[in-house]
PDB file of C-alpha atoms and ligand atoms in Angstrom:
ATOM      1  CA  MET A 266     -15.217 -59.147 -10.129  1.00  0.00           C
ATOM      2  CA  GLU A 267     -12.856 -60.476 -12.814  1.00  0.00           C
ATOM      3  CA  SER A 268     -12.989 -64.210 -11.978  1.00  0.00           C
ATOM      4  CA  LEU A 269     -16.797 -64.118 -12.069  1.00  0.00           C
ATOM      5  CA  LYS A 270     -16.839 -62.277 -15.388  1.00  0.00           C
ATOM      6  CA  GLN A 271     -14.412 -64.844 -16.787  1.00  0.00           C
ATOM      7  CA  ALA A 272     -16.643 -67.723 -15.608  1.00  0.00           C
ATOM      8  CA  ILE A 273     -19.688 -66.061 -17.204  1.00  0.00           C
ATOM      9  CA  ARG A 274     -17.813 -65.543 -20.477  1.00  0.00           C
ATOM     10  CA  GLU A 275     -16.278 -69.022 -20.617  1.00  0.00           C
ATOM     11  CA  ARG A 276     -18.809 -71.237 -18.825  1.00  0.00           C
ATOM     12  CA  GLY A 277     -22.111 -69.368 -19.159  1.00  0.00           C
ATOM     13  CA  ASN A 278     -24.635 -70.035 -21.937  1.00  0.00           C
ATOM     14  CA  VAL A 279     -26.691 -67.223 -23.397  1.00  0.00           C
ATOM     15  CA  LEU A 280     -30.103 -68.830 -23.963  1.00  0.00           C
ATOM     16  CA  SER A 281     -31.851 -65.774 -25.419  1.00  0.00           C
ATOM     17  CA  ASP A 282     -31.613 -61.972 -25.440  1.00  0.00           C
ATOM     18  CA  THR A 283     -32.686 -61.990 -21.783  1.00  0.00           C
ATOM     19  CA  VAL A 284     -31.606 -65.271 -20.156  1.00  0.00           C
ATOM     20  CA  LEU A 285     -28.189 -66.580 -19.118  1.00  0.00           C
ATOM     21  CA  LYS A 286     -27.614 -70.146 -17.972  1.00  0.00           C
ATOM     22  CA  VAL A 287     -24.892 -70.615 -15.357  1.00  0.00           C
ATOM     23  CA  ASP A 288     -25.639 -74.194 -14.275  1.00  0.00           C
ATOM     24  CA  SER A 289     -21.998 -75.245 -14.534  1.00  0.00           C
ATOM     25  CA  PHE A 290     -20.729 -72.973 -11.737  1.00  0.00           C
ATOM     26  CA  LEU A 291     -23.601 -71.306  -9.838  1.00  0.00           C
ATOM     27  CA  ASN A 292     -27.133 -72.640 -10.322  1.00  0.00           C
ATOM     28  CA  HIS A 293     -26.792 -76.420 -10.456  1.00  0.00           C
ATOM     29  CA  GLN A 294     -23.146 -77.374 -10.052  1.00  0.00           C
ATOM     30  CA  VAL A 295     -21.347 -74.919  -7.776  1.00  0.00           C
ATOM     31  CA  ASP A 296     -17.665 -73.953  -8.179  1.00  0.00           C
ATOM     32  CA  PRO A 297     -16.421 -73.833  -4.554  1.00  0.00           C
ATOM     33  CA  LYS A 298     -13.417 -71.581  -5.215  1.00  0.00           C
ATOM     34  CA  LEU A 299     -15.490 -69.069  -7.145  1.00  0.00           C
ATOM     35  CA  ILE A 300     -18.404 -69.127  -4.682  1.00  0.00           C
ATOM     36  CA  ASN A 301     -15.950 -68.480  -1.868  1.00  0.00           C
ATOM     37  CA  GLU A 302     -14.557 -65.433  -3.707  1.00  0.00           C
ATOM     38  CA  ILE A 303     -18.124 -64.221  -4.350  1.00  0.00           C
ATOM     39  CA  GLY A 304     -19.045 -64.534  -0.679  1.00  0.00           C
ATOM     40  CA  GLN A 305     -15.858 -62.801   0.414  1.00  0.00           C
ATOM     41  CA  ALA A 306     -16.466 -59.918  -1.996  1.00  0.00           C
ATOM     42  CA  PHE A 307     -19.943 -59.274  -0.564  1.00  0.00           C
ATOM     43  CA  ALA A 308     -18.703 -59.604   3.015  1.00  0.00           C
ATOM     44  CA  GLU A 309     -15.954 -57.051   2.285  1.00  0.00           C
ATOM     45  CA  ARG A 310     -18.461 -54.546   0.858  1.00  0.00           C
ATOM     46  CA  PHE A 311     -20.915 -54.860   3.750  1.00  0.00           C
ATOM     47  CA  LYS A 312     -18.534 -55.514   6.660  1.00  0.00           C
ATOM     48  CA  ASN A 313     -19.123 -52.111   8.337  1.00  0.00           C
ATOM     49  CA  GLU A 314     -22.914 -52.202   8.147  1.00  0.00           C
ATOM     50  CA  GLY A 315     -23.682 -54.098  11.345  1.00  0.00           C
ATOM     51  CA  ILE A 316     -25.442 -56.909   9.457  1.00  0.00           C
ATOM     52  CA  THR A 317     -27.115 -59.417  11.794  1.00  0.00           C
ATOM     53  CA  LYS A 318     -28.729 -61.788   9.222  1.00  0.00           C
ATOM     54  CA  VAL A 319     -28.286 -62.718   5.579  1.00  0.00           C
ATOM     55  CA  LEU A 320     -31.511 -63.551   3.721  1.00  0.00           C
ATOM     56  CA  THR A 321     -32.033 -65.272   0.364  1.00  0.00           C
ATOM     57  CA  ILE A 322     -34.517 -67.492  -1.519  1.00  0.00           C
ATOM     58  CA  GLU A 323     -33.978 -71.198  -2.096  1.00  0.00           C
ATOM     59  CA  SER A 324     -32.281 -72.624  -3.965  1.00  0.00           C
ATOM     60  CA  SER A 325     -29.739 -70.679  -6.009  1.00  0.00           C
ATOM     61  CA  GLY A 326     -29.139 -67.992  -3.397  1.00  0.00           C
ATOM     62  CA  ILE A 327     -28.106 -70.520  -0.755  1.00  0.00           C
ATOM     63  CA  ALA A 328     -24.497 -71.148  -1.815  1.00  0.00           C
ATOM     64  CA  PRO A 329     -23.350 -67.500  -1.979  1.00  0.00           C
ATOM     65  CA  SER A 330     -25.335 -66.649   1.186  1.00  0.00           C
ATOM     66  CA  LEU A 331     -23.637 -69.368   3.192  1.00  0.00           C
ATOM     67  CA  VAL A 332     -20.218 -67.963   2.317  1.00  0.00           C
ATOM     68  CA  VAL A 333     -21.180 -64.326   3.006  1.00  0.00           C
ATOM     69  CA  ALA A 334     -22.719 -65.300   6.334  1.00  0.00           C
ATOM     70  CA  THR A 335     -19.630 -67.316   7.272  1.00  0.00           C
ATOM     71  CA  HIS A 336     -17.373 -64.336   6.594  1.00  0.00           C
ATOM     72  CA  LEU A 337     -19.653 -61.884   8.421  1.00  0.00           C
ATOM     73  CA  GLY A 338     -20.092 -64.327  11.318  1.00  0.00           C
ATOM     74  CA  VAL A 339     -23.923 -64.169  11.241  1.00  0.00           C
ATOM     75  CA  PRO A 340     -26.686 -66.694  10.443  1.00  0.00           C
ATOM     76  CA  PHE A 341     -28.273 -66.888   7.021  1.00  0.00           C
ATOM     77  CA  ILE A 342     -31.906 -67.723   6.296  1.00  0.00           C
ATOM     78  CA  PHE A 343     -33.344 -69.005   3.037  1.00  0.00           C
ATOM     79  CA  ALA A 344     -36.986 -68.221   2.340  1.00  0.00           C
ATOM     80  CA  ARG A 345     -38.807 -71.411   1.401  1.00  0.00           C
ATOM     81  CA  LYS A 346     -40.765 -71.759  -1.809  1.00  0.00           C
ATOM     82  CA  LYS A 347     -42.487 -75.010  -0.883  1.00  0.00           C
ATOM     83  CA  LYS A 348     -44.498 -75.614   2.260  1.00  0.00           C
ATOM     84  CA  SER A 349     -42.693 -77.811   4.758  1.00  0.00           C
ATOM     85  CA  LEU A 350     -44.560 -80.233   7.013  1.00  0.00           C
ATOM     86  CA  THR A 351     -42.521 -78.981   9.937  1.00  0.00           C
ATOM     87  CA  MET A 352     -43.426 -75.353   9.259  1.00  0.00           C
ATOM     88  CA  THR A 353     -46.414 -74.066  11.204  1.00  0.00           C
ATOM     89  CA  ASP A 354     -48.477 -70.991  10.344  1.00  0.00           C
ATOM     90  CA  ASN A 355     -46.065 -68.872  12.332  1.00  0.00           C
ATOM     91  CA  VAL A 356     -44.545 -67.456   9.137  1.00  0.00           C
ATOM     92  CA  TYR A 357     -44.025 -64.239   7.191  1.00  0.00           C
ATOM     93  CA  ARG A 358     -45.317 -64.632   3.616  1.00  0.00           C
ATOM     94  CA  SER A 359     -44.879 -62.921   0.302  1.00  0.00           C
ATOM     95  CA  GLN A 360     -45.717 -63.636  -3.345  1.00  0.00           C
ATOM     96  CA  VAL A 361     -42.872 -63.780  -5.871  1.00  0.00           C
ATOM     97  CA  TYR A 362     -43.309 -64.060  -9.634  1.00  0.00           C
ATOM     98  CA  SER A 363     -40.425 -66.041 -11.091  1.00  0.00           C
ATOM     99  CA  PHE A 364     -38.802 -64.522 -14.177  1.00  0.00           C
ATOM    100  CA  THR A 365     -37.378 -67.856 -15.368  1.00  0.00           C
ATOM    101  CA  LYS A 366     -40.182 -70.220 -14.344  1.00  0.00           C
ATOM    102  CA  GLN A 367     -43.007 -67.767 -15.164  1.00  0.00           C
ATOM    103  CA  GLU A 368     -45.028 -68.802 -12.152  1.00  0.00           C
ATOM    104  CA  THR A 369     -45.875 -67.209  -8.810  1.00  0.00           C
ATOM    105  CA  ASN A 370     -44.541 -68.802  -5.634  1.00  0.00           C
ATOM    106  CA  GLU A 371     -45.504 -68.010  -2.095  1.00  0.00           C
ATOM    107  CA  ILE A 372     -42.284 -67.639  -0.111  1.00  0.00           C
ATOM    108  CA  THR A 373     -42.213 -68.051   3.652  1.00  0.00           C
ATOM    109  CA  VAL A 374     -39.844 -67.418   6.554  1.00  0.00           C
ATOM    110  CA  SER A 375     -40.498 -68.526  10.116  1.00  0.00           C
ATOM    111  CA  LYS A 376     -41.338 -65.655  12.478  1.00  0.00           C
ATOM    112  CA  ASP A 377     -38.928 -67.232  14.970  1.00  0.00           C
ATOM    113  CA  LEU A 378     -35.954 -66.339  12.762  1.00  0.00           C
ATOM    114  CA  LEU A 379     -36.311 -62.646  11.883  1.00  0.00           C
ATOM    115  CA  HIS A 380     -36.840 -59.907  14.465  1.00  0.00           C
ATOM    116  CA  ALA A 381     -37.398 -56.169  14.618  1.00  0.00           C
ATOM    117  CA  ASP A 382     -33.802 -55.481  15.682  1.00  0.00           C
ATOM    118  CA  ASP A 383     -32.282 -57.356  12.708  1.00  0.00           C
ATOM    119  CA  ARG A 384     -30.199 -55.582  10.058  1.00  0.00           C
ATOM    120  CA  VAL A 385     -30.588 -57.731   6.967  1.00  0.00           C
ATOM    121  CA  LEU A 386     -28.415 -58.202   3.887  1.00  0.00           C
ATOM    122  CA  ILE A 387     -30.408 -59.735   0.999  1.00  0.00           C
ATOM    123  CA  ILE A 388     -28.435 -61.930  -1.414  1.00  0.00           C
ATOM    124  CA  ASP A 389     -29.535 -63.403  -4.747  1.00  0.00           C
ATOM    125  CA  ASP A 390     -27.926 -65.050  -7.751  1.00  0.00           C
ATOM    126  CA  PHE A 391     -29.562 -62.804 -10.386  1.00  0.00           C
ATOM    127  CA  LEU A 392     -31.325 -59.458 -10.462  1.00  0.00           C
ATOM    128  CA  ALA A 393     -33.734 -59.064 -13.384  1.00  0.00           C
ATOM    129  CA  ASN A 394     -36.974 -57.164 -12.682  1.00  0.00           C
ATOM    130  CA  GLY A 395     -36.600 -57.181  -8.912  1.00  0.00           C
ATOM    131  CA  GLN A 396     -39.525 -59.485  -8.064  1.00  0.00           C
ATOM    132  CA  ALA A 397     -37.487 -61.766  -5.811  1.00  0.00           C
ATOM    133  CA  ALA A 398     -35.758 -58.776  -4.189  1.00  0.00           C
ATOM    134  CA  PHE A 399     -39.030 -57.011  -3.382  1.00  0.00           C
ATOM    135  CA  GLY A 400     -40.609 -60.245  -2.114  1.00  0.00           C
ATOM    136  CA  LEU A 401     -37.730 -60.643   0.333  1.00  0.00           C
ATOM    137  CA  CYS A 402     -37.990 -56.956   1.302  1.00  0.00           C
ATOM    138  CA  GLU A 403     -41.646 -57.475   2.155  1.00  0.00           C
ATOM    139  CA  ILE A 404     -40.717 -60.324   4.499  1.00  0.00           C
ATOM    140  CA  VAL A 405     -38.125 -58.157   6.258  1.00  0.00           C
ATOM    141  CA  GLU A 406     -40.671 -55.339   6.584  1.00  0.00           C
ATOM    142  CA  GLN A 407     -43.250 -57.716   8.088  1.00  0.00           C
ATOM    143  CA  ALA A 408     -40.678 -58.557  10.769  1.00  0.00           C
ATOM    144  CA  GLY A 409     -40.161 -54.817  11.403  1.00  0.00           C
ATOM    145  CA  ALA A 410     -36.466 -55.352  10.593  1.00  0.00           C
ATOM    146  CA  GLN A 411     -34.262 -53.234   8.324  1.00  0.00           C
ATOM    147  CA  VAL A 412     -32.946 -54.036   4.826  1.00  0.00           C
ATOM    148  CA  VAL A 413     -29.360 -52.794   4.766  1.00  0.00           C
ATOM    149  CA  GLY A 414     -28.723 -53.626   1.120  1.00  0.00           C
ATOM    150  CA  PHE A 415     -28.662 -56.147  -1.695  1.00  0.00           C
ATOM    151  CA  GLY A 416     -25.773 -58.340  -2.833  1.00  0.00           C
ATOM    152  CA  ILE A 417     -26.387 -59.590  -6.357  1.00  0.00           C
ATOM    153  CA  VAL A 418     -24.068 -62.047  -8.092  1.00  0.00           C
ATOM    154  CA  ILE A 419     -25.204 -61.280 -11.666  1.00  0.00           C
ATOM    155  CA  GLU A 420     -27.189 -58.153 -12.464  1.00  0.00           C
ATOM    156  CA  LYS A 421     -28.879 -57.873 -15.850  1.00  0.00           C
ATOM    157  CA  SER A 422     -28.673 -54.105 -16.063  1.00  0.00           C
ATOM    158  CA  PHE A 423     -30.908 -53.947 -19.142  1.00  0.00           C
ATOM    159  CA  GLN A 424     -33.841 -54.987 -16.932  1.00  0.00           C
ATOM    160  CA  ASP A 425     -35.264 -52.595 -14.377  1.00  0.00           C
ATOM    161  CA  GLY A 426     -34.632 -54.346 -11.032  1.00  0.00           C
ATOM    162  CA  ARG A 427     -31.662 -52.147 -10.048  1.00  0.00           C
ATOM    163  CA  LYS A 428     -33.518 -48.938 -10.881  1.00  0.00           C
ATOM    164  CA  LYS A 429     -36.569 -49.994  -8.865  1.00  0.00           C
ATOM    165  CA  LEU A 430     -34.413 -50.783  -5.835  1.00  0.00           C
ATOM    166  CA  THR A 431     -32.169 -47.703  -5.990  1.00  0.00           C
ATOM    167  CA  ASP A 432     -35.225 -45.474  -6.577  1.00  0.00           C
ATOM    168  CA  LYS A 433     -36.441 -46.714  -3.192  1.00  0.00           C
ATOM    169  CA  GLY A 434     -33.103 -45.745  -1.666  1.00  0.00           C
ATOM    170  CA  TYR A 435     -31.650 -49.250  -1.319  1.00  0.00           C
ATOM    171  CA  ARG A 436     -27.942 -49.963  -1.722  1.00  0.00           C
ATOM    172  CA  VAL A 437     -27.347 -52.523  -4.510  1.00  0.00           C
ATOM    173  CA  GLU A 438     -23.931 -54.193  -4.879  1.00  0.00           C
ATOM    174  CA  SER A 439     -23.613 -56.384  -7.969  1.00  0.00           C
ATOM    175  CA  LEU A 440     -20.455 -58.361  -8.724  1.00  0.00           C
ATOM    176  CA  ALA A 441     -21.102 -58.623 -12.482  1.00  0.00           C
ATOM    177  CA  ARG A 442     -23.304 -56.177 -14.384  1.00  0.00           C
ATOM    178  CA  ILE A 443     -24.486 -57.199 -17.834  1.00  0.00           C
ATOM    179  CA  GLN A 444     -25.320 -54.646 -20.495  1.00  0.00           C
ATOM    180  CA  SER A 445     -26.681 -57.069 -23.098  1.00  0.00           C
ATOM    181  CA  PHE A 446     -26.661 -60.573 -24.564  1.00  0.00           C
ATOM    182  CA  LYS A 447     -26.884 -59.361 -28.137  1.00  0.00           C
ATOM    183  CA  ASN A 448     -25.804 -61.877 -30.807  1.00  0.00           C
ATOM    184  CA  GLY A 449     -25.382 -64.527 -28.135  1.00  0.00           C
ATOM    185  CA  THR A 450     -22.437 -62.816 -26.442  1.00  0.00           C
ATOM    186  CA  VAL A 451     -22.208 -61.264 -23.017  1.00  0.00           C
ATOM    187  CA  GLN A 452     -21.430 -57.562 -22.930  1.00  0.00           C
ATOM    188  CA  PHE A 453     -20.576 -56.248 -19.447  1.00  0.00           C
ATOM    189  CA  VAL A 454     -21.571 -52.725 -18.378  1.00  0.00           C
ATOM    190  CA  ASP A 455     -18.015 -51.566 -17.579  1.00  0.00           C
ATOM    191  CA  GLU A 456     -16.644 -52.798 -20.930  1.00  0.00           C
ATOM    192  CA  PHE A 457     -19.563 -51.155 -22.763  1.00  0.00           C
ATOM    193  CA  VAL A 458     -18.880 -47.827 -21.013  1.00  0.00           C
ATOM    194  CA  THR A 459     -15.143 -48.084 -21.836  1.00  0.00           C
ATOM    195  CA  GLN A 460     -15.945 -48.705 -25.499  1.00  0.00           C
ATOM    196  CA  LEU A 461     -18.299 -45.712 -25.596  1.00  0.00           C
ATOM    197  CA  SER A 462     -15.640 -43.410 -24.162  1.00  0.00           C
ATOM    198  CA  LYS A 463     -12.971 -44.472 -26.726  1.00  0.00           C
TER     199      LYS A 463
HETATM  200  P1  5GP B 592     -36.246 -60.997 -10.686  1.00  0.00           P
HETATM  201  O1  5GP B 592     -37.031 -61.476  -9.521  1.00  0.00           O
HETATM  202  O2  5GP B 592     -35.257 -59.915 -10.341  1.00  0.00           O
HETATM  203  O3  5GP B 592     -37.117 -60.593 -11.845  1.00  0.00           O
HETATM  204  O4  5GP B 592     -35.405 -62.240 -11.197  1.00  0.00           O
HETATM  205  C1  5GP B 592     -34.427 -62.778 -10.384  1.00  0.00           C
HETATM  206  C2  5GP B 592     -34.680 -64.229 -10.101  1.00  0.00           C
HETATM  207  O5  5GP B 592     -34.999 -64.931 -11.307  1.00  0.00           O
HETATM  208  C3  5GP B 592     -33.420 -64.858  -9.548  1.00  0.00           C
HETATM  209  O6  5GP B 592     -33.722 -65.383  -8.275  1.00  0.00           O
HETATM  210  C4  5GP B 592     -33.030 -65.948 -10.525  1.00  0.00           C
HETATM  211  O7  5GP B 592     -33.174 -67.206  -9.921  1.00  0.00           O
HETATM  212  C5  5GP B 592     -33.991 -65.837 -11.681  1.00  0.00           C
HETATM  213  N1  5GP B 592     -33.343 -65.294 -12.899  1.00  0.00           N
HETATM  214  C6  5GP B 592     -33.608 -64.099 -13.484  1.00  0.00           C
HETATM  215  N2  5GP B 592     -32.921 -63.957 -14.623  1.00  0.00           N
HETATM  216  C7  5GP B 592     -32.187 -65.071 -14.767  1.00  0.00           C
HETATM  217  C8  5GP B 592     -31.262 -65.523 -15.792  1.00  0.00           C
HETATM  218  O8  5GP B 592     -30.963 -64.858 -16.795  1.00  0.00           O
HETATM  219  N3  5GP B 592     -30.703 -66.740 -15.576  1.00  0.00           N
HETATM  220  C9  5GP B 592     -30.988 -67.515 -14.488  1.00  0.00           C
HETATM  221  N4  5GP B 592     -30.368 -68.695 -14.392  1.00  0.00           N
HETATM  222  N5  5GP B 592     -31.854 -67.127 -13.522  1.00  0.00           N
HETATM  223  C10 5GP B 592     -32.458 -65.929 -13.663  1.00  0.00           C
END
């Protein structure tokens, strides 16, 4: 998705060889025009899949999920990382190790919201090693529902999350795929492949 790649190039900050900061348009401040295009792009790719729910983790997955869900005309659910006083024990639970925070969070979703007949699209802002993705998968499995696929805004293709998911037979749709952050610059997978074939 060209507008997303442009935002990453112009407004993203490469913090290290493995971490990209996108607080100016996705993770802290949100660019409404861009997030709308992101949501529309996912909805277009999954429109024929009979999706009944969109699922993400708070907080960075919420903005794109809201737009996808709006376009697909289905509810979206965000798994909670912190216990809420209003949440009873009637929850599905899973443990997720955070790549950026380097801590494990228990994520929960109310059993009232996900059911065995649901066809679920999982959305997240980044895919690195797949911990968040598999944690959300576990929740869907506990409900007896089906994971239809993953919509990832930014995939770091040099980490093994995509491979782990596709090896299990899951469909993964990423709007920007990053080959590397070498020398502080973002190299996208498609540009890298084009260069190799020249
Ligand atoms: P994974 O669970 O696939 O290892 O990592 C994905 C999760 O970690 C995402 O939910 C995202 O919040 C966070 N994450 C992973 N890599 C990055 C990164 O380079 N930048 C930012 N801002 N978040 C990341």
